[in-house]
Amino acid sequence: MASVIAGGDSGMRGRLEGRSHAGLMCGLCKAGQALSRPFAAEGSSMRFLIIATAALFAACGRTPAPAPLPAADPGTQRATAQGDVVGFTAENGVKIWRGLPFAAPPVGDLRWRAPRAPAPWSGLREAVAPAAICPQISNVFNADEGHAPGTLLGAEDCLYLDVYAPANADPKATPVMVFIHGGGNVWGSARQYDPSNLAANENVLVVVVQYRLGPLGWFAHEAIRDAAETPEDKAASFALLDLAAALEWVKANAGAFGGDASRVTIFGESAGGHNVAGLLASPRAKGLFHRAIIQSGLFDSVAAAEAENGGGPDINPARAIGERLGARDAAALRAVPLDKLFAVYELDSGGFASMPRMIADGVALPEAGLRAALADAATFNAAPVITGTNRDEMKLFQMVDPRLVNRTFGVFFTAKDAHFYDRLADYQSRLWRIRSVDEPAALMTGAGHAPVYAYRFDWDEGGRFLWTDLKKLLGAAHAIEIPFVMNRFQLLGRLDPVMWTKASAEEREALSRQMGGYWAAFARDGDPNGVPVDGERPEWAPWKRDGALMRLDGASGGGAGMIAGVDSVDRLIADLESEGGLTPAQKKIIADALGLWLPARAADFAAAAG
C-alpha cells in the first residue's frame, strides 16, 4: 500500500494482523483487548476483524506493480563513519539514503545481544533500496504487497535506517528528527513511511529507524543473561538498545548529511511513541537526544520476572517459550529457526495479549519501571516533551468490528447503533488520553522536569462513499494525525480517495502546515512556538496542573487553539455511573473494556456500570 505509511499506520496494521499480535493497539496490548473481548462469546474475535478488514480493502482493487528503484544521484555522495554512501534525489528535491546500517546484523550468536557496531566498508555503498524489514507476521494490509495474512516476513539482518535531507540543508546545522515506527512492537518498518515533505517544508533532517520486533526485540530469559558477553547483553528490552544504537549513529553521522547532532528530536506514533517514552527513561539513551514527541503512545512496562516467568497478564513468558521449543540454553535458543520461534510465539499468544511489552530489565530500562523512572530526576533523560492523543482513537478499531458495524455487500460499513458506537469509542479514547497525557504529564511536571506540551488531535472531516461515512466511523481516529505531521495524505491504502476528499484539501493542507510547523519548531528550539515566537500559529502553552491542551483541528472544527481541563480515571468512572441513553448491557460492555485497559480499576468500572 502507499505510504506515509504505506497502507495504514504501523498501529493500524498491527491491530489487525491476526496472528503474532492481532491487536491494533500499536504497542498497547490491553487496549486491543478492551475492544475485542467484551463482545467475544468464546475464543479470539480476530478472525472477524480479519474478514471485515480484508473485505474492505481487498474489494478495492488489484495490487499495484512495485515501483522501480530510483537511480543513484552522484550529488548525494556522503562520507559516514563506516564508509562512503550515495543515495538519490526525490522530485521535491529532498535527498534520500535508504538502508544505512547502524549496527551489526543481530544474527547467529548476536541474536538477543546488545547491538554491536556496524562494520566499515570500502568503496561506495549505494543506498537507494529499502532494507529488509525485521521478522514479523504479515496481516491483511500486506495483501497489496502479495503476502497472505499470517506469513512470516523479514530477516534478522534488519538494523538499518533511512535518511531524508532537505535540498538546502545547512552544513551541520539542520535540526534532526528521528522517527520510530509503530506496529505493536511486532510489526512495521521504515519503508512504510515517507517524510520527505516534512523534511522539505520544514528544513529538518528526518531519520526513520527499524528495530527488532516481537520475541526478537523483547525477551527475558535466564540463559540469555548467563551467556552475556557485556553488561548490556543482560537486557530483555533489546529493541530499546537498538534504538539507542541508532541514536549513537545519528550523533556520529548527522553532520555528514547536514544535521545538527546537538539538536536531535525523537518522535514516534503508537508503539513508536511508547518506545520514545522508554528512551526518556533509558540509561542507554542518556545524552543521545534533546527533545521527545509521543504520538498516541503509552507509558507502561512489565517487570522482568513477569516477562520471564509469567504470573501477570502476560501469557508468553520467555521461559515457557524456550521449553516448548526444547531450547533451554542460550546456544540452543539462538539456533532456533525463525519460523519455529514465531510459530510458538503465535501458538501461545491467545490473540491480543501476545504483544510484547516494554520490560523493566535494569539495563535498557530501570527496574522500577517506566512510570517511576519518568518521575525520578535521577533516571529521567531531561528533555522537553510533547505528548498527545487523538480524540477518537478507538474508532479505527471499531470500524472493522462486525459486532459494531453492518457490512453491505461486504464493503460498505454503517454503525449498528450509532450512539453506542460513539459512547464506547469516547470512553476508551478518553482513558487512552488519561494514560498517555494527563497522568504522565502530571508525573513529569510534578517532578520538575523540562517543559511538557500536550495536544488532542480533533480533525474528523473524512469523506463519504455511499453508505460508508468516514467522518462518523473514523472521526479523529488512531493514526489519522500521521499524514498531517508528514504532509503526505496517504494512510488507508485504497480508502485514501474516500478519506482525503477534494472538499477537505485546503483545510487539511493548512492544518498539516501548522502541525509540521509546531513539530519542527520544537525540534529546532525545544518550544513548538519557536524561539523567538514566530507568530504563525496559535500560541501553545505548556502543561500545568489544571491542564493545557493544544486542540489540533481544521477551520471547520474550530481550528487550532488551547483548551483547558484535566481528565482522570475518577471522572471517567463518575461519568459512566451517570451515563444515560445506554442499556445496562451496553454499560457493562464499556466497563469491561475499560477494565481491560486498567485492571487495577476494573472493579470500580464494573460498579459504575451497575
Coordinates of C-alpha atoms in Angstrom, one line a residue:
M1 CA 0.0 0.0 0.0
A2 CA 1.0 3.6 -0.5
S3 CA 2.8 5.5 2.3
V4 CA 3.1 8.0 4.6
I5 CA 2.7 4.9 5.8
A6 CA 2.2 2.6 3.1
G7 CA -1.3 1.5 3.6
G8 CA -2.1 2.1 7.2
D9 CA -0.1 3.2 10.1
S10 CA 2.1 0.7 11.8
G11 CA -0.5 0.9 14.5
M12 CA -3.4 0.1 12.3
R13 CA -1.6 -2.8 10.6
G14 CA -0.5 -4.2 13.9
R15 CA -4.0 -4.3 15.4
L16 CA -5.4 -6.3 12.5
E17 CA -2.7 -8.7 11.8
G18 CA -4.4 -11.7 13.4
R19 CA -1.5 -13.9 14.4
S20 CA 1.6 -12.7 16.1
H21 CA -0.2 -9.7 17.7
A22 CA -3.6 -9.4 16.3
G23 CA -4.0 -6.1 18.0
L24 CA -4.1 -2.6 16.5
M25 CA -3.2 -1.0 19.8
C26 CA 0.3 -0.4 18.4
G27 CA 2.1 -1.4 21.5
L28 CA -0.8 -1.2 23.9
C29 CA -2.0 -4.7 24.5
K30 CA -4.8 -4.1 26.9
A31 CA -6.3 -1.5 24.6
G32 CA -6.6 -4.2 22.0
Q33 CA -8.3 -6.5 24.4
A34 CA -10.6 -3.7 25.5
L35 CA -12.5 -3.6 22.2
S36 CA -12.4 -7.3 21.4
R37 CA -13.1 -9.3 24.4
P38 CA -16.2 -7.8 25.9
F39 CA -18.0 -9.0 22.8
A40 CA -16.5 -12.4 22.4
A41 CA -18.5 -15.4 23.4
E42 CA -15.6 -17.7 23.2
G43 CA -12.1 -17.7 21.7
S44 CA -10.4 -14.9 19.9
S45 CA -12.5 -12.5 17.9
M46 CA -9.7 -11.6 15.5
R47 CA -10.9 -13.8 12.6
F48 CA -13.9 -11.5 12.4
L49 CA -11.7 -8.4 12.2
I50 CA -9.5 -10.0 9.6
I51 CA -12.6 -10.9 7.4
A52 CA -14.1 -7.5 7.8
T53 CA -10.9 -5.6 7.0
A54 CA -9.9 -7.9 4.2
A55 CA -13.3 -7.4 2.6
L56 CA -12.9 -3.7 2.9
F57 CA -9.5 -3.4 1.3
A58 CA -9.4 -6.4 -1.0
A59 CA -12.5 -5.3 -2.8
C60 CA -11.0 -2.0 -3.7
G61 CA -8.7 -3.1 -6.5
R62 CA -5.7 -5.0 -7.6
T63 CA -2.2 -5.0 -6.3
P64 CA -0.1 -2.2 -7.9
A65 CA 3.1 -3.0 -9.5
P66 CA 6.2 -2.3 -7.4
A67 CA 7.9 1.0 -8.3
P68 CA 11.3 0.7 -9.9
L69 CA 14.3 1.7 -7.7
P70 CA 15.5 5.3 -8.2
A71 CA 18.8 6.0 -9.9
A72 CA 21.7 6.9 -7.7
D73 CA 22.5 10.6 -7.7
P74 CA 26.2 11.4 -7.6
G75 CA 25.4 14.7 -5.9
T76 CA 24.2 12.7 -2.8
Q77 CA 27.6 11.1 -2.1
R78 CA 28.5 11.5 1.6
A79 CA 31.2 10.1 3.9
T80 CA 29.9 8.4 7.0
A81 CA 31.9 6.9 9.9
Q82 CA 31.6 3.5 8.2
G83 CA 32.2 4.5 4.6
D84 CA 31.0 6.5 1.6
V85 CA 27.4 6.3 0.6
V86 CA 25.3 7.6 -2.4
G87 CA 21.6 8.0 -2.4
F88 CA 19.0 9.6 -4.7
T89 CA 17.1 12.9 -5.0
A90 CA 13.3 12.9 -4.8
E91 CA 11.1 15.1 -7.1
N92 CA 10.7 17.6 -4.3
G93 CA 14.5 18.0 -4.1
V94 CA 14.9 16.0 -0.9
K95 CA 18.0 13.8 -0.8
I96 CA 17.3 10.3 0.4
W97 CA 19.6 7.5 1.6
R98 CA 17.9 4.1 2.3
G99 CA 19.2 1.1 4.2
L100 CA 22.1 2.5 6.1
P101 CA 23.4 0.1 8.8
F102 CA 23.6 1.4 12.3
A103 CA 24.5 -1.9 13.9
A104 CA 26.0 -5.2 13.0
P105 CA 23.4 -7.8 11.9
P106 CA 21.9 -9.3 15.1
V107 CA 22.1 -12.9 13.7
G108 CA 23.5 -16.1 14.9
D109 CA 25.4 -15.6 18.2
L110 CA 24.3 -11.9 18.2
R111 CA 20.6 -12.8 18.5
W112 CA 19.4 -11.5 21.9
R113 CA 22.5 -9.5 22.4
A114 CA 23.0 -5.7 22.6
P115 CA 23.7 -4.3 19.2
R116 CA 27.3 -4.2 18.1
A117 CA 28.9 -1.5 15.9
P118 CA 28.4 -1.8 12.2
A119 CA 31.3 -3.0 10.1
P120 CA 33.1 -0.4 7.9
W121 CA 33.2 -0.9 4.1
S122 CA 35.5 0.2 1.3
G123 CA 34.3 1.8 -1.9
L124 CA 31.0 3.5 -2.5
R125 CA 27.8 1.9 -1.0
E126 CA 24.6 2.6 -3.0
A127 CA 21.7 3.4 -0.7
V128 CA 18.7 3.6 -2.9
A129 CA 16.8 0.3 -2.0
P130 CA 14.8 -0.2 1.2
A131 CA 16.4 -2.5 3.8
A132 CA 14.9 -5.9 4.7
I133 CA 12.2 -5.5 7.3
C134 CA 12.6 -7.1 10.7
P135 CA 11.0 -10.5 11.2
Q136 CA 7.2 -10.2 11.7
I137 CA 3.9 -11.8 10.8
S138 CA 2.0 -10.3 7.9
N139 CA -1.5 -9.1 8.1
V140 CA -4.4 -8.2 5.9
F141 CA -2.8 -5.0 4.8
N142 CA 0.1 -6.9 3.2
A143 CA -2.3 -8.1 0.5
D144 CA -1.2 -5.2 -1.6
E145 CA 2.4 -6.5 -1.3
G146 CA 1.4 -10.0 -2.3
H147 CA 1.6 -11.6 1.2
A148 CA -1.2 -13.6 2.7
P149 CA -2.1 -12.8 6.3
G150 CA -0.1 -15.0 8.7
T151 CA 3.0 -15.2 6.6
L152 CA 6.4 -14.9 8.3
L153 CA 8.2 -12.0 6.6
G154 CA 11.6 -10.3 7.0
A155 CA 15.1 -11.1 8.0
E156 CA 17.1 -10.8 11.2
D157 CA 19.6 -8.6 9.4
C158 CA 17.4 -5.6 9.6
L159 CA 19.0 -2.9 11.8
Y160 CA 19.0 -0.1 9.2
L161 CA 17.7 3.4 8.9
D162 CA 16.7 5.8 6.2
V163 CA 17.8 9.5 6.0
Y164 CA 15.8 12.4 4.4
A165 CA 17.7 15.7 4.0
P166 CA 16.2 18.9 2.7
A167 CA 17.7 20.2 -0.6
N168 CA 19.3 23.2 1.1
A169 CA 20.4 21.6 4.4
D170 CA 22.7 23.9 6.3
P171 CA 26.0 22.1 6.9
K172 CA 25.8 20.5 10.4
A173 CA 23.1 23.0 11.3
T174 CA 19.8 21.3 10.3
P175 CA 17.7 20.0 13.2
V176 CA 17.4 16.2 13.2
M177 CA 14.1 14.3 13.8
V178 CA 14.4 10.6 14.4
F179 CA 11.1 8.8 13.7
I180 CA 10.3 5.5 15.4
H181 CA 7.5 3.5 13.7
G182 CA 4.6 1.9 15.4
G183 CA 3.0 -1.5 15.0
G184 CA 2.6 -3.0 18.5
N185 CA 6.3 -3.7 18.7
V186 CA 5.6 -6.7 16.5
W187 CA 5.0 -5.2 13.1
G188 CA 6.2 -2.3 10.9
S189 CA 9.2 -1.0 9.0
A190 CA 11.0 2.1 7.8
R191 CA 9.7 1.6 4.2
Q192 CA 6.1 2.3 5.3
Y193 CA 6.9 6.0 5.8
D194 CA 7.8 8.9 3.5
P195 CA 8.7 12.0 5.5
S196 CA 10.2 13.8 2.5
N197 CA 7.6 16.6 2.5
L198 CA 8.2 17.2 6.2
A199 CA 11.9 17.5 5.5
A200 CA 11.3 19.8 2.5
N201 CA 8.7 22.0 4.1
E202 CA 10.3 22.5 7.5
N203 CA 14.0 22.2 6.6
V204 CA 14.7 19.3 9.0
L205 CA 16.7 16.2 8.6
V206 CA 14.4 13.2 9.2
V207 CA 15.7 9.7 10.1
V208 CA 13.4 6.7 10.1
V209 CA 14.7 3.7 12.2
Q210 CA 14.0 0.0 12.2
Y211 CA 14.4 -2.1 15.4
R212 CA 13.9 -5.7 16.4
L213 CA 10.3 -6.8 16.9
G214 CA 8.3 -9.4 18.7
P215 CA 10.2 -12.1 20.6
L216 CA 13.5 -10.9 19.0
G217 CA 13.2 -7.4 20.5
W218 CA 11.6 -8.2 23.8
F219 CA 12.8 -11.4 25.5
A220 CA 13.7 -12.0 29.2
H221 CA 15.5 -15.4 29.7
E222 CA 18.0 -16.5 32.4
A223 CA 20.0 -18.5 29.8
I224 CA 20.5 -15.3 27.7
R225 CA 21.7 -13.4 30.7
D226 CA 24.0 -16.1 31.8
A227 CA 25.7 -16.1 28.4
A228 CA 26.2 -12.3 28.3
E229 CA 29.5 -11.0 27.0
T230 CA 28.8 -7.4 28.1
P231 CA 26.6 -5.9 30.8
E232 CA 24.1 -4.7 28.2
D233 CA 23.7 -8.3 26.9
K234 CA 21.8 -9.0 30.2
A235 CA 19.0 -6.8 28.9
A236 CA 15.5 -8.0 27.9
S237 CA 14.3 -4.9 26.0
F238 CA 16.7 -5.4 23.1
A239 CA 14.6 -3.1 20.9
L240 CA 15.3 -0.2 23.2
L241 CA 19.0 -0.9 22.9
D242 CA 18.6 -0.9 19.1
L243 CA 17.0 2.5 19.2
A244 CA 19.8 3.8 21.4
A245 CA 22.4 2.4 18.9
A246 CA 20.6 4.2 16.1
L247 CA 20.8 7.4 18.1
E248 CA 24.5 6.9 18.6
W249 CA 24.8 6.5 14.8
V250 CA 22.9 9.8 14.3
K251 CA 25.2 11.5 16.8
A252 CA 28.3 10.3 14.9
N253 CA 26.9 10.8 11.3
A254 CA 24.2 13.5 11.3
G255 CA 26.8 16.1 10.3
A256 CA 27.6 14.3 7.1
F257 CA 24.0 14.9 5.9
G258 CA 23.8 18.5 7.1
G259 CA 22.3 17.5 10.5
D260 CA 23.0 19.2 13.8
A261 CA 23.8 16.4 16.3
S262 CA 23.2 18.8 19.2
R263 CA 19.5 19.1 18.2
V264 CA 18.1 15.6 17.9
T265 CA 14.4 15.1 18.4
I266 CA 12.9 11.6 18.8
F267 CA 9.3 11.2 17.8
G268 CA 7.1 8.2 17.3
E269 CA 3.5 7.1 16.9
S270 CA 1.6 4.4 18.9
A271 CA 4.2 1.7 19.8
G272 CA 6.8 4.1 18.4
G273 CA 5.5 6.7 20.9
H274 CA 5.7 4.1 23.6
N275 CA 9.3 3.5 22.7
V276 CA 10.0 7.2 22.8
A277 CA 8.8 7.2 26.4
G278 CA 11.1 4.2 27.1
L279 CA 14.1 6.2 25.7
L280 CA 13.2 9.1 28.0
A281 CA 13.9 6.7 30.9
S282 CA 16.6 4.5 29.4
P283 CA 20.1 5.0 30.8
R284 CA 21.4 3.7 27.5
A285 CA 19.9 6.8 25.7
K286 CA 21.3 9.5 28.0
G287 CA 22.8 12.3 26.1
L288 CA 21.7 11.0 22.7
F289 CA 18.6 13.2 22.1
H290 CA 17.4 16.6 23.2
R291 CA 13.5 16.6 22.7
A292 CA 10.8 14.0 22.5
I293 CA 7.4 13.8 20.9
I294 CA 5.0 11.0 21.8
Q295 CA 2.0 10.5 19.5
S296 CA -0.6 8.1 21.0
G297 CA 1.9 6.2 23.0
L298 CA 1.5 4.7 26.5
F299 CA 3.8 4.8 29.5
D300 CA 3.6 1.3 30.9
S301 CA 6.1 -1.5 31.4
V302 CA 6.3 -5.0 32.9
A303 CA 8.7 -6.4 35.5
A304 CA 11.5 -8.6 34.1
A305 CA 10.4 -11.5 36.3
E306 CA 6.9 -11.4 34.9
A307 CA 8.2 -11.3 31.4
E308 CA 10.3 -14.3 32.0
N309 CA 8.2 -16.5 34.3
G310 CA 4.6 -15.2 33.9
G311 CA 2.3 -14.5 36.8
G312 CA 0.7 -11.4 35.4
P313 CA -1.4 -10.7 32.3
D314 CA 1.4 -11.8 30.0
I315 CA 0.8 -15.3 28.7
N316 CA 4.0 -15.6 26.7
P317 CA 6.7 -15.9 29.4
A318 CA 10.1 -16.4 27.8
R319 CA 11.0 -19.5 29.9
A320 CA 7.8 -21.3 28.7
I321 CA 8.6 -20.4 25.1
G322 CA 12.0 -21.8 25.4
E323 CA 10.7 -25.0 26.9
R324 CA 8.2 -25.5 24.2
L325 CA 11.0 -25.1 21.7
G326 CA 13.1 -27.6 23.5
A327 CA 15.8 -25.0 23.9
R328 CA 16.9 -24.2 27.5
D329 CA 20.4 -22.8 27.0
A330 CA 21.5 -19.7 25.1
A331 CA 23.1 -21.6 22.2
A332 CA 20.0 -23.7 21.6
L333 CA 17.7 -20.6 21.8
R334 CA 19.9 -18.7 19.3
A335 CA 19.8 -21.7 16.9
V336 CA 16.0 -22.0 16.8
P337 CA 14.9 -21.2 13.2
L338 CA 12.7 -18.1 12.9
D339 CA 9.6 -19.9 11.7
K340 CA 9.7 -22.2 14.8
L341 CA 10.3 -19.2 17.1
F342 CA 7.4 -17.2 15.7
A343 CA 5.1 -20.3 15.5
V344 CA 5.5 -21.0 19.2
Y345 CA 5.0 -17.3 20.0
E346 CA 1.8 -17.3 18.0
L347 CA 0.5 -20.5 19.5
D348 CA 0.8 -19.1 23.0
S349 CA -0.3 -15.7 22.1
G350 CA -4.1 -16.0 22.7
G351 CA -4.7 -13.1 20.4
F352 CA -4.4 -9.6 21.9
A353 CA -2.2 -10.5 24.8
S354 CA 0.6 -11.7 22.6
M355 CA 2.1 -8.2 22.2
P356 CA 5.4 -7.9 23.9
R357 CA 5.5 -5.1 26.5
M358 CA 8.5 -3.0 27.5
I359 CA 10.5 -4.9 30.1
A360 CA 12.0 -3.1 33.1
D361 CA 15.2 -5.2 32.9
G362 CA 17.5 -2.9 34.9
V363 CA 19.6 -2.5 31.7
A364 CA 17.7 -0.8 28.9
L365 CA 15.0 0.4 31.4
P366 CA 15.3 0.9 35.2
E367 CA 13.9 -1.9 37.3
A368 CA 11.5 0.5 39.0
G369 CA 9.5 0.6 35.7
L370 CA 8.8 3.3 33.1
R371 CA 6.4 5.5 35.1
A372 CA 8.6 5.5 38.2
A373 CA 11.6 6.3 36.1
L374 CA 9.9 9.3 34.4
A375 CA 9.0 10.7 37.8
D376 CA 12.6 10.5 39.1
A377 CA 15.1 13.2 38.2
A378 CA 17.9 10.7 38.6
T379 CA 16.6 8.4 35.9
F380 CA 14.7 10.8 33.6
N381 CA 16.6 11.9 30.5
A382 CA 15.7 15.5 30.9
A383 CA 14.3 16.9 27.6
P384 CA 11.2 19.0 26.6
V385 CA 8.3 16.7 25.7
I386 CA 5.2 16.8 23.6
T387 CA 2.7 14.1 24.3
G388 CA -0.8 13.7 22.8
T389 CA -3.6 11.5 21.6
N390 CA -6.4 11.6 19.0
R391 CA -9.9 12.4 20.2
D392 CA -11.5 9.3 18.7
E393 CA -8.5 6.8 18.9
M394 CA -10.7 3.7 19.3
K395 CA -12.9 4.3 16.2
L396 CA -10.1 2.9 14.0
F397 CA -10.6 -0.4 15.7
Q398 CA -14.3 -0.3 16.0
M399 CA -14.8 0.4 12.3
V400 CA -13.7 -3.1 11.3
D401 CA -15.6 -5.0 14.1
P402 CA -18.7 -6.6 12.7
R403 CA -20.3 -6.7 16.1
L404 CA -20.4 -2.9 16.0
V405 CA -20.9 -2.3 12.3
N406 CA -23.1 -3.6 9.5
R407 CA -21.5 -4.5 6.2
T408 CA -23.4 -4.2 3.0
F409 CA -22.0 -6.3 0.1
G410 CA -19.0 -6.9 2.4
V411 CA -17.7 -3.4 1.7
F412 CA -19.9 -0.6 2.9
F413 CA -19.9 0.0 6.7
T414 CA -22.5 1.6 8.9
A415 CA -22.7 1.6 12.7
K416 CA -25.3 -0.8 14.1
D417 CA -26.1 1.6 17.0
A418 CA -24.5 5.0 16.3
H419 CA -25.0 6.3 19.8
F420 CA -23.4 3.2 21.5
Y421 CA -20.6 3.2 18.8
D422 CA -19.7 6.8 19.8
R423 CA -20.0 6.3 23.5
L424 CA -17.9 3.1 23.5
A425 CA -15.2 4.9 21.5
D426 CA -15.4 8.0 23.7
Y427 CA -14.8 6.2 27.0
Q428 CA -11.9 4.2 25.7
S429 CA -10.3 7.1 23.9
R430 CA -10.6 9.2 27.0
L431 CA -8.9 6.6 29.0
W432 CA -6.2 6.4 26.4
R433 CA -5.7 10.2 26.8
I434 CA -5.6 9.9 30.6
R435 CA -3.0 7.2 30.5
S436 CA -0.9 8.9 27.7
V437 CA -1.3 12.6 28.5
D438 CA -2.9 13.6 31.8
E439 CA -1.1 11.1 34.1
P440 CA 2.4 11.2 32.6
A441 CA 2.3 15.0 32.1
A442 CA 1.5 15.3 35.8
L443 CA 4.2 12.9 36.7
M444 CA 6.9 14.7 34.7
T445 CA 6.0 18.2 35.6
G446 CA 5.4 17.3 39.2
A447 CA 9.0 16.0 39.3
G448 CA 10.2 19.4 38.0
H449 CA 11.3 18.1 34.6
A450 CA 11.7 20.2 31.4
P451 CA 8.5 21.7 29.8
V452 CA 5.8 19.3 28.7
Y453 CA 3.4 20.2 26.0
A454 CA 0.1 18.3 25.3
Y455 CA -2.3 18.1 22.4
R456 CA -5.5 16.5 21.3
F457 CA -6.0 15.9 17.6
D458 CA -9.6 16.5 16.6
W459 CA -9.7 16.6 12.7
D460 CA -12.7 14.4 11.6
E461 CA -13.6 15.5 8.1
G462 CA -13.1 12.2 6.4
G463 CA -15.3 11.7 3.3
R464 CA -18.2 9.5 2.4
F465 CA -18.8 6.9 -0.2
L466 CA -22.4 5.6 -0.5
W467 CA -23.2 4.2 3.0
T468 CA -19.7 4.4 4.3
D469 CA -19.3 7.7 6.2
L470 CA -15.7 8.0 7.5
K471 CA -16.5 11.2 9.4
K472 CA -18.7 9.1 11.6
L473 CA -16.9 5.8 11.5
L474 CA -13.4 7.0 11.9
G475 CA -13.6 10.6 13.1
A476 CA -10.3 11.7 14.6
A477 CA -9.2 8.1 15.0
H478 CA -5.9 6.4 15.8
A479 CA -3.0 7.2 13.4
I480 CA -5.0 9.9 11.4
E481 CA -2.6 12.6 12.6
I482 CA 0.4 11.0 10.9
P483 CA -0.4 12.3 7.4
F484 CA -0.8 15.8 8.9
V485 CA 2.6 15.7 10.6
M486 CA 4.3 14.3 7.5
N487 CA 2.3 16.3 5.0
R488 CA 1.5 13.3 2.9
F489 CA -2.1 12.2 2.8
Q490 CA -1.8 8.5 2.3
L491 CA -2.7 6.2 5.1
L492 CA -5.6 3.9 4.3
G493 CA -4.5 2.4 1.0
R494 CA -7.3 2.3 -1.4
L495 CA -9.6 4.0 1.0
D496 CA -7.5 7.1 0.7
P497 CA -9.6 8.7 -2.1
V498 CA -12.7 8.4 0.2
M499 CA -10.9 9.7 3.3
W500 CA -9.0 12.6 1.8
T501 CA -11.5 14.5 -0.3
K502 CA -11.0 17.5 -2.6
A503 CA -13.5 19.3 -0.4
S504 CA -11.2 19.0 2.6
A505 CA -8.0 19.6 0.8
E506 CA -7.4 23.2 1.6
E507 CA -8.3 22.8 5.3
R508 CA -6.1 19.6 5.5
E509 CA -3.2 21.4 4.0
A510 CA -3.5 24.3 6.4
L511 CA -3.7 22.1 9.4
S512 CA -0.8 20.0 8.1
R513 CA 1.4 23.0 7.7
Q514 CA 0.5 24.2 11.3
M515 CA 1.3 20.8 12.7
G516 CA 4.5 20.4 10.8
G517 CA 5.5 23.9 11.9
Y518 CA 4.9 23.0 15.6
W519 CA 6.8 19.8 15.3
A520 CA 9.7 21.4 13.5
A521 CA 9.9 24.5 15.8
F522 CA 10.0 22.1 18.7
A523 CA 12.9 20.2 17.0
R524 CA 14.8 23.5 16.4
D525 CA 14.2 25.2 19.8
G526 CA 12.6 22.8 22.2
D527 CA 9.4 25.0 22.1
P528 CA 6.6 24.4 19.5
N529 CA 6.1 28.1 19.2
G530 CA 9.6 28.8 18.1
V531 CA 12.3 31.0 19.7
P532 CA 11.6 33.8 19.3
V533 CA 7.8 33.1 18.9
D534 CA 7.2 33.1 15.1
G535 CA 3.5 34.1 15.5
E536 CA 2.5 31.9 12.5
R537 CA 0.4 29.6 14.7
P538 CA -1.7 29.9 17.8
E539 CA 0.5 30.0 20.9
W540 CA 1.0 26.6 22.5
A541 CA 1.2 26.9 26.3
P542 CA 3.0 24.2 28.3
W543 CA 1.1 21.8 30.5
K544 CA 0.1 22.9 34.0
R545 CA -1.7 21.3 37.0
D546 CA -5.1 22.4 35.6
G547 CA -4.3 21.1 32.2
A548 CA -3.5 22.9 29.0
L549 CA -4.0 21.0 25.7
M550 CA -3.5 22.3 22.2
R551 CA -6.5 21.2 20.2
L552 CA -5.4 20.5 16.6
D553 CA -8.3 20.8 14.2
G554 CA -9.2 22.4 10.9
A555 CA -11.1 25.6 10.5
S556 CA -14.5 23.8 10.2
G557 CA -13.9 22.3 13.6
G558 CA -12.9 25.5 15.3
G559 CA -9.2 25.5 14.3
A560 CA -6.2 25.0 16.5
G561 CA -6.2 26.5 19.9
M562 CA -5.7 25.9 23.6
I563 CA -8.3 24.1 25.7
A564 CA -8.2 23.7 29.5
G565 CA -9.1 20.8 31.8
V566 CA -7.7 17.6 33.1
D567 CA -9.3 14.3 32.7
S568 CA -9.0 11.5 35.2
V569 CA -10.0 7.9 35.9
D570 CA -12.2 9.0 38.7
R571 CA -14.0 11.4 36.4
L572 CA -14.4 8.7 33.8
I573 CA -16.0 6.4 36.5
A574 CA -18.4 9.1 37.6
D575 CA -19.4 9.8 34.0
L576 CA -20.1 6.1 33.4
E577 CA -22.2 5.9 36.5
S578 CA -24.4 8.8 35.4
E579 CA -24.4 7.8 31.7
G580 CA -27.9 7.9 30.2
G581 CA -29.2 6.5 27.0
L582 CA -27.5 3.2 27.2
T583 CA -28.8 -0.2 28.2
P584 CA -27.3 -2.0 31.3
A585 CA -25.7 -4.5 28.9
Q586 CA -24.1 -1.7 26.9
K587 CA -22.8 0.0 30.0
K588 CA -21.3 -3.4 31.1
I589 CA -19.5 -3.7 27.8
I590 CA -18.0 -0.3 28.3
A591 CA -17.0 -1.2 31.9
D592 CA -15.4 -4.4 30.8
A593 CA -13.5 -2.7 28.1
L594 CA -12.2 -0.1 30.5
G595 CA -11.3 -2.8 33.0
L596 CA -9.1 -4.5 30.4
W597 CA -7.3 -1.2 29.8
L598 CA -6.8 -0.7 33.5
P599 CA -7.2 -3.9 35.6
A600 CA -6.4 -2.1 38.8
R601 CA -9.7 -0.2 38.5
A602 CA -11.8 -2.9 36.9
A603 CA -14.0 -3.3 39.9
D604 CA -14.7 0.4 40.0
F605 CA -15.7 0.4 36.4
A606 CA -18.0 -2.5 36.9
A607 CA -19.6 -0.9 39.9
A608 CA -20.2 2.3 37.9
A609 CA -22.0 0.3 35.2
G610 CA -24.4 -1.0 37.8

